[in-house]
PDB file of C-alpha atoms in Angstrom:
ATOM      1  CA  UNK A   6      71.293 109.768 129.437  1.00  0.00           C
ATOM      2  CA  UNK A   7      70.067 113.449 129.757  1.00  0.00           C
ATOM      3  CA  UNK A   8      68.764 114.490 133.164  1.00  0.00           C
ATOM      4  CA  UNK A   9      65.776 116.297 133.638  1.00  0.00           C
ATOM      5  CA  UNK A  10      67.362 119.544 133.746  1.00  0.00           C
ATOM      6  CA  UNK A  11      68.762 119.294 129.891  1.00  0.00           C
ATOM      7  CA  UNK A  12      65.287 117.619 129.331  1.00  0.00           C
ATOM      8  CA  UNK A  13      63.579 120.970 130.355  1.00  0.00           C
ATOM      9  CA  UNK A  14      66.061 123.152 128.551  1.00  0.00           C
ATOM     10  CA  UNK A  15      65.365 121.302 125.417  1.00  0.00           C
ATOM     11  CA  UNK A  16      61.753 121.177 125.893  1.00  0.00           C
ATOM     12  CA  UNK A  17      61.818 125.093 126.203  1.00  0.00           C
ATOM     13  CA  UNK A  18      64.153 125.357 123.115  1.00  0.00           C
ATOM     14  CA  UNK A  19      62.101 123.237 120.810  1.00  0.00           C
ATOM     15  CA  UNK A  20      59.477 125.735 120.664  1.00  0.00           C
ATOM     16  CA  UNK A  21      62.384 128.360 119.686  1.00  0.00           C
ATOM     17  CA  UNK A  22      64.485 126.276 116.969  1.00  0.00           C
ATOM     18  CA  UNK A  23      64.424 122.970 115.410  1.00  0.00           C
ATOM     19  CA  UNK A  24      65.859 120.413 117.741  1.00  0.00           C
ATOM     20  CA  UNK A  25      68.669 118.039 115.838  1.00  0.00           C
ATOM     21  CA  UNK A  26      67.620 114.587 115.429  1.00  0.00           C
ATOM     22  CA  UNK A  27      70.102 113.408 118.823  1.00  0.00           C
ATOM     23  CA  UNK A  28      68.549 115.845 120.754  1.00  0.00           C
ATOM     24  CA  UNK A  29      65.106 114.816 119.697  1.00  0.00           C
ATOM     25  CA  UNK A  30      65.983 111.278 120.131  1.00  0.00           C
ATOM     26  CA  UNK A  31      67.295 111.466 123.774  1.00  0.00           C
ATOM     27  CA  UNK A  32      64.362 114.230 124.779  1.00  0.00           C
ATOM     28  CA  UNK A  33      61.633 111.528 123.230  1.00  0.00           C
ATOM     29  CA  UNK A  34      63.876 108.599 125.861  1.00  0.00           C
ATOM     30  CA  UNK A  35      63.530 110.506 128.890  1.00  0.00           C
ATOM     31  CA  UNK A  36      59.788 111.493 128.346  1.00  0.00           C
ATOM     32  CA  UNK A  37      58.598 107.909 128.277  1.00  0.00           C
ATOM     33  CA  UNK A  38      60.889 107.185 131.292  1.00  0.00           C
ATOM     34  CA  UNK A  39      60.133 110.378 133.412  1.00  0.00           C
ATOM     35  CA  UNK A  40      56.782 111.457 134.608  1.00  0.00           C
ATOM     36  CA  UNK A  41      57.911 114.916 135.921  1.00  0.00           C
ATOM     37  CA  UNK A  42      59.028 115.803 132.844  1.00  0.00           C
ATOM     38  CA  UNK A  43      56.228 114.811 130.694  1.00  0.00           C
ATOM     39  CA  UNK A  44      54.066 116.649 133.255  1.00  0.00           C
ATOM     40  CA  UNK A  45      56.636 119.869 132.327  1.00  0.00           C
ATOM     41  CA  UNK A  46      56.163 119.353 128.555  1.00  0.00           C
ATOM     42  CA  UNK A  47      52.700 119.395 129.501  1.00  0.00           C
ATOM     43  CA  UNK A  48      52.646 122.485 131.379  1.00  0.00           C
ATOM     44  CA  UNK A  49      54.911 124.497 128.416  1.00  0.00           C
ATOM     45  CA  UNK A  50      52.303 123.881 125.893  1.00  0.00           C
ATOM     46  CA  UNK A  51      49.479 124.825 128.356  1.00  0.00           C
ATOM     47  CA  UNK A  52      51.727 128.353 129.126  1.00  0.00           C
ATOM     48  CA  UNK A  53      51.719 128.397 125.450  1.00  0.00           C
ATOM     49  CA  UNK A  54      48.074 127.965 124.338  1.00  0.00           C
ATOM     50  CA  UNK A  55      47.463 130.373 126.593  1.00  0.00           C
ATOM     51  CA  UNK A  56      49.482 132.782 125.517  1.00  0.00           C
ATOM     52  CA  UNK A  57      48.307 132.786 121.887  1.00  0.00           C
ATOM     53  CA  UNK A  58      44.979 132.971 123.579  1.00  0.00           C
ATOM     54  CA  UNK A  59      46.006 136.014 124.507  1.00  0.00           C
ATOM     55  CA  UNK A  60      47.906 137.320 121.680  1.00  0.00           C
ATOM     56  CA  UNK A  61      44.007 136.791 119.730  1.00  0.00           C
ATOM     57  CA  UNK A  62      42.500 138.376 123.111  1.00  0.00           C
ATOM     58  CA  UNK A  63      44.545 140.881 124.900  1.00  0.00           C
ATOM     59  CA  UNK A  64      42.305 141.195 127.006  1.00  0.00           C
ATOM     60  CA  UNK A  65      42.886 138.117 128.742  1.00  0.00           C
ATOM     61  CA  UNK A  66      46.340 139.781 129.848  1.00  0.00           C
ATOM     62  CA  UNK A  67      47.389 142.789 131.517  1.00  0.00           C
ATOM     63  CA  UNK A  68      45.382 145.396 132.810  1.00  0.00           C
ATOM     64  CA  UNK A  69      41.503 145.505 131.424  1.00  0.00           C
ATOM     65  CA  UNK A  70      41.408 148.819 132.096  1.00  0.00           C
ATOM     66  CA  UNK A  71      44.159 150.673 130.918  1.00  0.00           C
ATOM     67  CA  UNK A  72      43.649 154.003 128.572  1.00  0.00           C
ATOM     68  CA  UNK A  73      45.640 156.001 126.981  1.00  0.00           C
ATOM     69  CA  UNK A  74      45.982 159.040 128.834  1.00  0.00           C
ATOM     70  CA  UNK A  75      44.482 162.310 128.069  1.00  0.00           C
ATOM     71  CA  UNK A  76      48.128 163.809 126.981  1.00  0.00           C
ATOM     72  CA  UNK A  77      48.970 160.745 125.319  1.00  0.00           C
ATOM     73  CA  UNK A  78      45.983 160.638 123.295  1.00  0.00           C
ATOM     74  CA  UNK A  79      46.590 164.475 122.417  1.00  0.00           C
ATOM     75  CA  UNK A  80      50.278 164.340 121.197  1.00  0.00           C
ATOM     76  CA  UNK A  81      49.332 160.916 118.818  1.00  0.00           C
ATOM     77  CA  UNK A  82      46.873 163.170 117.199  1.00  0.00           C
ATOM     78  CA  UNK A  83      49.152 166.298 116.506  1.00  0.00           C
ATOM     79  CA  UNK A  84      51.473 163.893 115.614  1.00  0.00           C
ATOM     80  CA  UNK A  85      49.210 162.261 112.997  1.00  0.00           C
ATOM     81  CA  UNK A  86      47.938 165.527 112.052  1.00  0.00           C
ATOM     82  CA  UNK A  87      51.531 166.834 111.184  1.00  0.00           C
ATOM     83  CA  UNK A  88      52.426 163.908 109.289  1.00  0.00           C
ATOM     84  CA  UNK A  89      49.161 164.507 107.206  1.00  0.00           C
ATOM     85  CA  UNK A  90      49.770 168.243 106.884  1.00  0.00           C
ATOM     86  CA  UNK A  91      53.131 168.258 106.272  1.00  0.00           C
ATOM     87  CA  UNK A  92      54.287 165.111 105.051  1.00  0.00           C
ATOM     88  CA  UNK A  93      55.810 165.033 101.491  1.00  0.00           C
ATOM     89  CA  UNK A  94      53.361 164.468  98.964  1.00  0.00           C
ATOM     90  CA  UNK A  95      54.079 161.284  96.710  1.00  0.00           C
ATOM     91  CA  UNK A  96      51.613 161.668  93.816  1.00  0.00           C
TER      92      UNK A  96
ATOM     93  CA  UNK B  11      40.326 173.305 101.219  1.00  0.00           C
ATOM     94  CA  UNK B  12      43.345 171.595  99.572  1.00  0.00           C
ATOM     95  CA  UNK B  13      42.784 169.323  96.853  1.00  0.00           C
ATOM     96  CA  UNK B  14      41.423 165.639  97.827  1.00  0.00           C
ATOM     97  CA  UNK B  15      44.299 163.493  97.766  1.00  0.00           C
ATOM     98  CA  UNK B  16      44.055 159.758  98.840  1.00  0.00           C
ATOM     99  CA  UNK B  17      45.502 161.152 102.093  1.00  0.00           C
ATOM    100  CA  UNK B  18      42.935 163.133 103.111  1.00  0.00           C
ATOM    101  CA  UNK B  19      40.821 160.076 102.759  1.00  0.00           C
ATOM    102  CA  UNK B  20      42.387 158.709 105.575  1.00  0.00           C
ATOM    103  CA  UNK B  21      41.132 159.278 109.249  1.00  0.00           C
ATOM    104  CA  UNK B  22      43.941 158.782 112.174  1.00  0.00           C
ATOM    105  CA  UNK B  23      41.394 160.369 114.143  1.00  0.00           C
ATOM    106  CA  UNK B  24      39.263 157.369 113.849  1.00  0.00           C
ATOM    107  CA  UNK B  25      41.816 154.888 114.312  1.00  0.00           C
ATOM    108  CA  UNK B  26      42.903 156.356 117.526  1.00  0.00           C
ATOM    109  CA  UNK B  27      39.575 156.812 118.642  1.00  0.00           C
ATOM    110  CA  UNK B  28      38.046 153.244 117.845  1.00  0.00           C
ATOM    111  CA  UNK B  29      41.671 151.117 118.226  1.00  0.00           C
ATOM    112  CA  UNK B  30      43.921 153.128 120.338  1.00  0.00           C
ATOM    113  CA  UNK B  31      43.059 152.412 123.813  1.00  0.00           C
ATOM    114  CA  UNK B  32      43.372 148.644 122.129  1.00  0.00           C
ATOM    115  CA  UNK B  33      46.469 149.259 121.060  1.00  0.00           C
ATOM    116  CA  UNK B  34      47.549 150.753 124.014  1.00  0.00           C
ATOM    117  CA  UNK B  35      46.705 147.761 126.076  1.00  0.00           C
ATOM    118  CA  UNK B  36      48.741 145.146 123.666  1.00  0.00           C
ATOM    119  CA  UNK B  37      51.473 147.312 123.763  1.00  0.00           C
ATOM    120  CA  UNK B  38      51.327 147.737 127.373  1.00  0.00           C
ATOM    121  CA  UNK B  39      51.306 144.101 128.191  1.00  0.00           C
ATOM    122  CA  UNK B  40      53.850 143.250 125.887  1.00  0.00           C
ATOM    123  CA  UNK B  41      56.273 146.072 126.993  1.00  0.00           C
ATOM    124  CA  UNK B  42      55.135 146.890 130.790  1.00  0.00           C
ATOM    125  CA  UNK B  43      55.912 150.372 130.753  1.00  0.00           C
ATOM    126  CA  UNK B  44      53.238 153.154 130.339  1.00  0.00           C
ATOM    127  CA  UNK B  45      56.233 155.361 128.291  1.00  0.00           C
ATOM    128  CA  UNK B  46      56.695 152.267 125.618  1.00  0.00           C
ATOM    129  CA  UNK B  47      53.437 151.925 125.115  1.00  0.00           C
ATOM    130  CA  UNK B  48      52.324 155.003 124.299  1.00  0.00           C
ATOM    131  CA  UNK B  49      55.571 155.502 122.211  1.00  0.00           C
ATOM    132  CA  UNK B  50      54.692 152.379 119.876  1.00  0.00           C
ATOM    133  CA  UNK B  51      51.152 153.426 119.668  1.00  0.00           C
ATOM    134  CA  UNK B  52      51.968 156.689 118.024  1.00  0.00           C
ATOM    135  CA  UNK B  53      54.540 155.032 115.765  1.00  0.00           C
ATOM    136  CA  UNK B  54      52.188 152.637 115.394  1.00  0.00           C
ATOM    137  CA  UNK B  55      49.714 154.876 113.821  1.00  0.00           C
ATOM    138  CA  UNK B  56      52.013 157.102 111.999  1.00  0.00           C
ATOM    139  CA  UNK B  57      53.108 154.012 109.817  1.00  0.00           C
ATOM    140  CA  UNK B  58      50.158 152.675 109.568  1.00  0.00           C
ATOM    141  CA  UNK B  59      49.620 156.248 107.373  1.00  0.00           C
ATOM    142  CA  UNK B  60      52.186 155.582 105.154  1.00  0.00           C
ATOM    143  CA  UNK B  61      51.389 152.041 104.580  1.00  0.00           C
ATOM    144  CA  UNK B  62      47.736 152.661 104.102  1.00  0.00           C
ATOM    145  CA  UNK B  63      47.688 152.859 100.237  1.00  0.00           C
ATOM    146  CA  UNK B  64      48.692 149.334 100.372  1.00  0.00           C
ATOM    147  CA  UNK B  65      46.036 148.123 103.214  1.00  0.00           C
ATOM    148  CA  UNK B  66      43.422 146.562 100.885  1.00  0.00           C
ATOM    149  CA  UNK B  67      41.195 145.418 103.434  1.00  0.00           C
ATOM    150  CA  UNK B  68      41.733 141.376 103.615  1.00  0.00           C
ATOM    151  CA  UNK B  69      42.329 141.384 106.883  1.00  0.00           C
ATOM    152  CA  UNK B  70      40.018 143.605 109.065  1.00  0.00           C
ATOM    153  CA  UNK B  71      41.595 146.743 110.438  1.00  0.00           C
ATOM    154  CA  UNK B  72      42.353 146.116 114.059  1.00  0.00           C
ATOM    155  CA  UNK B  73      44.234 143.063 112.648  1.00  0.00           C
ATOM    156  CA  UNK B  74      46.096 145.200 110.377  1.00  0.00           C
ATOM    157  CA  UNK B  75      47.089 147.975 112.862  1.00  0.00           C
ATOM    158  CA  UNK B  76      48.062 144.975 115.692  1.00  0.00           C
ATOM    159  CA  UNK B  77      50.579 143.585 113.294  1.00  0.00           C
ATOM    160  CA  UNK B  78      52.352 147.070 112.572  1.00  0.00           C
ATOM    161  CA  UNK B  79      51.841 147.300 116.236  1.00  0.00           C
ATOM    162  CA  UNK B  80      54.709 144.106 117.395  1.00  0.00           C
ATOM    163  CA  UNK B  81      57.740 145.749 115.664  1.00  0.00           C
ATOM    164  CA  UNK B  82      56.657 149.209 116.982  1.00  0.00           C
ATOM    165  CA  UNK B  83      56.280 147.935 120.079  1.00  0.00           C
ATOM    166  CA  UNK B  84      60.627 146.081 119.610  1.00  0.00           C
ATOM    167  CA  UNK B  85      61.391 149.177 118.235  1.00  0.00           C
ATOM    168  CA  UNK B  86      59.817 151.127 121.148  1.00  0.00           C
ATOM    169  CA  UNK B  87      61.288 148.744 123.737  1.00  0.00           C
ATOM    170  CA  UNK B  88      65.016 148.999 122.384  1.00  0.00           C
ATOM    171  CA  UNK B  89      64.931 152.565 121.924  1.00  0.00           C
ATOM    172  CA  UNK B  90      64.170 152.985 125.751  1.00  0.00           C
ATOM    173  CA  UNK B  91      66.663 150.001 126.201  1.00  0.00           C
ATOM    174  CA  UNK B  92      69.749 151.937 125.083  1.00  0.00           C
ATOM    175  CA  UNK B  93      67.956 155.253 126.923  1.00  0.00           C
ATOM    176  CA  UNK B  94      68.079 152.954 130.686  1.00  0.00           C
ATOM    177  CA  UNK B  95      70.293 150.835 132.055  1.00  0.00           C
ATOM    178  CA  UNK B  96      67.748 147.637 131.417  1.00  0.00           C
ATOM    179  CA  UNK B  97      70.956 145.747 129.134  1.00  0.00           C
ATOM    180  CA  UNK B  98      73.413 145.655 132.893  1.00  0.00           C
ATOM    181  CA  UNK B  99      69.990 144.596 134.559  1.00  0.00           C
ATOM    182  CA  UNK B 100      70.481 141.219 132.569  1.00  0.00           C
ATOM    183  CA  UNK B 101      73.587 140.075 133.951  1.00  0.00           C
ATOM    184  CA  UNK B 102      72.362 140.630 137.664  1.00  0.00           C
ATOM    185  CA  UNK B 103      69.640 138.233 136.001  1.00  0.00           C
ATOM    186  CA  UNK B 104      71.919 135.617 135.103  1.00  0.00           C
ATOM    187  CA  UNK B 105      73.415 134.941 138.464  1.00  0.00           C
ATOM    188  CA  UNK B 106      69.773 134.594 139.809  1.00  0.00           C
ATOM    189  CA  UNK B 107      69.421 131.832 136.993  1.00  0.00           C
ATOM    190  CA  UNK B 108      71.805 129.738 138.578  1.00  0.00           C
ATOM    191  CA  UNK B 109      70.270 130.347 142.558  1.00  0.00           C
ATOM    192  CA  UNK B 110      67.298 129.234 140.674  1.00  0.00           C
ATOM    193  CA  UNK B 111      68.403 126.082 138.768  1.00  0.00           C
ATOM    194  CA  UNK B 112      70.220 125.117 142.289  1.00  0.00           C
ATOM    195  CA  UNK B 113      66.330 125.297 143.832  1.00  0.00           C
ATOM    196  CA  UNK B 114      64.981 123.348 140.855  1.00  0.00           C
ATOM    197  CA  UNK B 115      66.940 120.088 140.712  1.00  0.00           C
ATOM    198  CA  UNK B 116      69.489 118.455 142.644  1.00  0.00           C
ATOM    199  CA  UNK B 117      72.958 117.624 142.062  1.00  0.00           C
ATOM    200  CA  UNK B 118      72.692 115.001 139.478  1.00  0.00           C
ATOM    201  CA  UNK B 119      69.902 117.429 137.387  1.00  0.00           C
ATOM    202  CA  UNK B 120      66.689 115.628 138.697  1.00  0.00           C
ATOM    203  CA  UNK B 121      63.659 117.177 139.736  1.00  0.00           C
ATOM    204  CA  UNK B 122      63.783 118.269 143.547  1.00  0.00           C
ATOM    205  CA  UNK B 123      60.347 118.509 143.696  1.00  0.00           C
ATOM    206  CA  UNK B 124      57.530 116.573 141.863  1.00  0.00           C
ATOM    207  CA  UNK B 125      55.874 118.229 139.390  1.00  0.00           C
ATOM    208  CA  UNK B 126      52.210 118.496 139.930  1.00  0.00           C
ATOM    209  CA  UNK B 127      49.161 117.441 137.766  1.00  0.00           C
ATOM    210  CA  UNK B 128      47.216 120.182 136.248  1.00  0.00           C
ATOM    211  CA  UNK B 129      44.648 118.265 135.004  1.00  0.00           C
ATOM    212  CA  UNK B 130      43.166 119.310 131.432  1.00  0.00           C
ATOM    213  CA  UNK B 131      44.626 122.214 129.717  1.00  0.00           C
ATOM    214  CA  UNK B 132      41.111 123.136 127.924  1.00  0.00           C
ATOM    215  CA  UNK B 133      39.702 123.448 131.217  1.00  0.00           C
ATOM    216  CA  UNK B 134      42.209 125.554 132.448  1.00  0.00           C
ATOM    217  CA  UNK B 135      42.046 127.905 129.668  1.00  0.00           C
ATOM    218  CA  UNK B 136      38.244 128.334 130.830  1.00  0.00           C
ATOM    219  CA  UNK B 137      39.186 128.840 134.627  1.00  0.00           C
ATOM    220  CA  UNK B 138      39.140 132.386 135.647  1.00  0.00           C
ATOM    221  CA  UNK B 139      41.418 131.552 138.129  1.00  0.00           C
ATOM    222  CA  UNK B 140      43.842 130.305 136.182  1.00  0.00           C
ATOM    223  CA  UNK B 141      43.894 133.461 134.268  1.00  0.00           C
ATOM    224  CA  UNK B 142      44.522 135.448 137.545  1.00  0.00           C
ATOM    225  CA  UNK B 143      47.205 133.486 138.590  1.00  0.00           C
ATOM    226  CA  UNK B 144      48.913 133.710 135.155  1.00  0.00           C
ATOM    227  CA  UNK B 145      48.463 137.663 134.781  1.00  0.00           C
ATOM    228  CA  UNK B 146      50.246 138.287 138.869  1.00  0.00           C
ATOM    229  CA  UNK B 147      52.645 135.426 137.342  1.00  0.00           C
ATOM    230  CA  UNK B 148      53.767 137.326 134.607  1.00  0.00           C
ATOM    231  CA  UNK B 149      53.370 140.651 136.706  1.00  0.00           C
ATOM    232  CA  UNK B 150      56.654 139.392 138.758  1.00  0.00           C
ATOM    233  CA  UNK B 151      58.711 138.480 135.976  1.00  0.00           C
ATOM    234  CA  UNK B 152      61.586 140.542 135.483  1.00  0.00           C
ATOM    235  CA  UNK B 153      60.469 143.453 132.743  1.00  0.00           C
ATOM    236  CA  UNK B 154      63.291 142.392 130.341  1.00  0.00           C
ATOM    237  CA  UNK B 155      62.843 138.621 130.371  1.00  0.00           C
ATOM    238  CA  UNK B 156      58.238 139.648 130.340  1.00  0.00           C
ATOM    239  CA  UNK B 157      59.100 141.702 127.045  1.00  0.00           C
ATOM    240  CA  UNK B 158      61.167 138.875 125.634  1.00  0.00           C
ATOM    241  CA  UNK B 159      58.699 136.077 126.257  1.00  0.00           C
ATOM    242  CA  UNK B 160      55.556 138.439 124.873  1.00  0.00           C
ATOM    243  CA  UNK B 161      57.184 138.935 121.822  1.00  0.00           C
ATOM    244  CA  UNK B 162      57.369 135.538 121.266  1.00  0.00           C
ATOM    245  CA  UNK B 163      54.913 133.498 122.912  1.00  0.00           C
ATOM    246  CA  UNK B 164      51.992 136.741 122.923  1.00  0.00           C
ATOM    247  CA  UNK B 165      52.867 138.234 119.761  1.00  0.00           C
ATOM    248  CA  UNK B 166      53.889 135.341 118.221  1.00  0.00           C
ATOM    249  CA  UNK B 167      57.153 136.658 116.676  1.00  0.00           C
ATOM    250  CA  UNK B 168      59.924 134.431 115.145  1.00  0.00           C
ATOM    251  CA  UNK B 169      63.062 133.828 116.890  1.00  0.00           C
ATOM    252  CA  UNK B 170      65.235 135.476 114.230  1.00  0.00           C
ATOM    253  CA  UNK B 171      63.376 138.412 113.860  1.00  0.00           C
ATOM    254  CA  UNK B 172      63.472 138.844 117.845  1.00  0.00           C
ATOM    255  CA  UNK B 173      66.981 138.605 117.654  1.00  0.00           C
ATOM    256  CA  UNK B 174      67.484 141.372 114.853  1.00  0.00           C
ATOM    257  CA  UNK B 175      65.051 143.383 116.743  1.00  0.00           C
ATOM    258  CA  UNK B 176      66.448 143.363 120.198  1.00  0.00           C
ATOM    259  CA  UNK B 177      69.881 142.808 118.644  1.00  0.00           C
ATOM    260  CA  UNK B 178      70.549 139.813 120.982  1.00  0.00           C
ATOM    261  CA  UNK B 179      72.198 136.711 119.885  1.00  0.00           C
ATOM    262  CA  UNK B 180      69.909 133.972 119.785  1.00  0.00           C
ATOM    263  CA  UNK B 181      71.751 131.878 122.361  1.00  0.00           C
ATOM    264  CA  UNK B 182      70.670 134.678 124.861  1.00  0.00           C
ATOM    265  CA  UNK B 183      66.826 134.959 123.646  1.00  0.00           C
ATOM    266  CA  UNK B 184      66.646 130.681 124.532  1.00  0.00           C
ATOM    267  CA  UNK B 185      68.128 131.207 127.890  1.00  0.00           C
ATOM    268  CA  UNK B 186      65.839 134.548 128.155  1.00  0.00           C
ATOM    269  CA  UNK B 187      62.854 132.676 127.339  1.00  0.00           C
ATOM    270  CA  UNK B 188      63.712 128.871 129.192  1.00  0.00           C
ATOM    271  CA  UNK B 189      64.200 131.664 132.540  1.00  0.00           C
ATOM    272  CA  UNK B 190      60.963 133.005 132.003  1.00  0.00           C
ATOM    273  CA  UNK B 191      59.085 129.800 131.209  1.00  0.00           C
ATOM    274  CA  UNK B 192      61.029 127.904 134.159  1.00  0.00           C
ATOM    275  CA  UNK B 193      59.558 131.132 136.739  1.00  0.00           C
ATOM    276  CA  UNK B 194      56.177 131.558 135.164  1.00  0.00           C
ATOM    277  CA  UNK B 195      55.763 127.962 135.935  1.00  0.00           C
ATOM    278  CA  UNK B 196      57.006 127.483 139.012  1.00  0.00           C
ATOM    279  CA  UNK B 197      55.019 130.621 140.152  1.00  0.00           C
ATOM    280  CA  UNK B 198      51.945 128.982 138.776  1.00  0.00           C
ATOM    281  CA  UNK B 199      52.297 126.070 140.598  1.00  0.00           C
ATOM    282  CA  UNK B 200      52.896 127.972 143.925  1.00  0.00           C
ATOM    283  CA  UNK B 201      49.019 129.672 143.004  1.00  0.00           C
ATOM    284  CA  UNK B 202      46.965 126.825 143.504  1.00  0.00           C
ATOM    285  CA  UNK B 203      44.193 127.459 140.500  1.00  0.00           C
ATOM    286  CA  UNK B 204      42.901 124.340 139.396  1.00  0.00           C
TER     287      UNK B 204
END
């Protein structure tokens, strides 16, 4: 019987890799016997939706107001503009 | 004036001007440092020059430049990796993992603690305060294990192609990302949101 500390590693893992049919098996036992660990699976997919919430609305994560910085902003462009200036021309 | 070429049809300018501080926010939440971000940004940008020809507008433009955006942003991340001392950082990680586990469960691997209820999950993704609590959750991860578990969960990456970017074995990304999960949670349930 897995304990709930396997339970949780597989429950993290199956949203990595494809869980083998045992390990599937004895994850899908201990859910309907353990409430904690439903509640975790529960909470992983939660963590989860909200994180492709995110990845659609960044904005939702981090710091709203974060800019690129005046220098930052200044060596992108000369950057840009060198590669347009300078880079080889293909046609 | 030199001759038009499909180049000079392009405008950087614009992108920076209308996606960069965009871009510069993804990049910052996936890789938490100012340095990275700016880094992938520019790279970012430049490739999104060369690859241009090929953009033929399905997808709309800020969708376009965000998805050159997650391999600058790998790229970015292990190029500062091999710069700092971040790879040693991970070990000193590992024995915390066990402390952790130790906290988490008792001898025979059972919950020490009950999990609590957290009611609805589409009514916590419309809590504010759930939001705030996740965003100072993820602010106290460890940098290494944050970057790992944006790539994948925020940007969505495939395990593989995490492994061949952050040339990890794949063993070590699972354990990466069950550590993060395992501490994002628990700090989550500490901040009482719902």
């Amino acid at each position: 019987m897995l304990s709930c500390k396997d339970v949780t590693h597989l429950a993290s893992e199956s949203r990595d890799r494809e869980l083998g049919a045992m390990e599937r098996m004895g994850m899908h036992m201990h859910l309907w016997i353990c409430k904690g660990c439903r509640r975790f699976t529960q909470h992983m997919e939660l963590l989860g939706q909200a994180m492709r919430m995110a990845g659609k609305e960044p904005e939702r994560i981090g710091d709203p107001d974060a800019r690129l910085s005046q220098e930052a902003g200044d060596r992108i462009r000369s950057a840009l503009q060198r590669r347009l200036n300078g880079g080889g021309t293909q046609d | 004036m030199p001759n038009p070429s499909p180049r000079s049809l392009l405008d950087p300018e614009r992108w920076l001007q209308e996606h960069g501080n965009y871009l510069y926010r993804y990049a910052l939440a996936m890789a938490r440092n100012e340095e990275i971000a700016e880094d992938a940004v520019q790279e970012c940008l430049l490739a999104a020059l060369e690859s241009a020809e090929r953009y033929q507008g399905g997808a709309s433009e800020r969708t376009w430049l965000t998805s050159i955006l997650r391999n600058k942003v790998c790229d970015a991340i292990r190029r500062h990796s091999r710069e700092t001392t971040m790879a040693q950082a991970e070990d000193v990680f590992g024995e915390h993992g066990e402390e952790e586990d130790a906290a988490r469960f008792n001898r025979r691997g059972h919950w020490a603690v009950p999990l609590a209820d957290w009611g609805d999950p589409a009514r916590s993704l419309e809590n504010k305060r759930f939001w705030q609590a996740l965003n100072a959750c993820l602010e106290r991860l460890p940098p290494r294990l944050a970057q790992l578990f944006m790539l994948r969960e925020l940007a969505g990456m495939e395990t593989e192609n995490i492994c061949q970017e952050m040339e990890i074995s794949s063993t070590n990304l699972w354990t990466m990302l069950y550590r993060s999960r395992m501490g994002l949670r628990q700090c989550l349930e500490k901040n009482d949101w719902s």
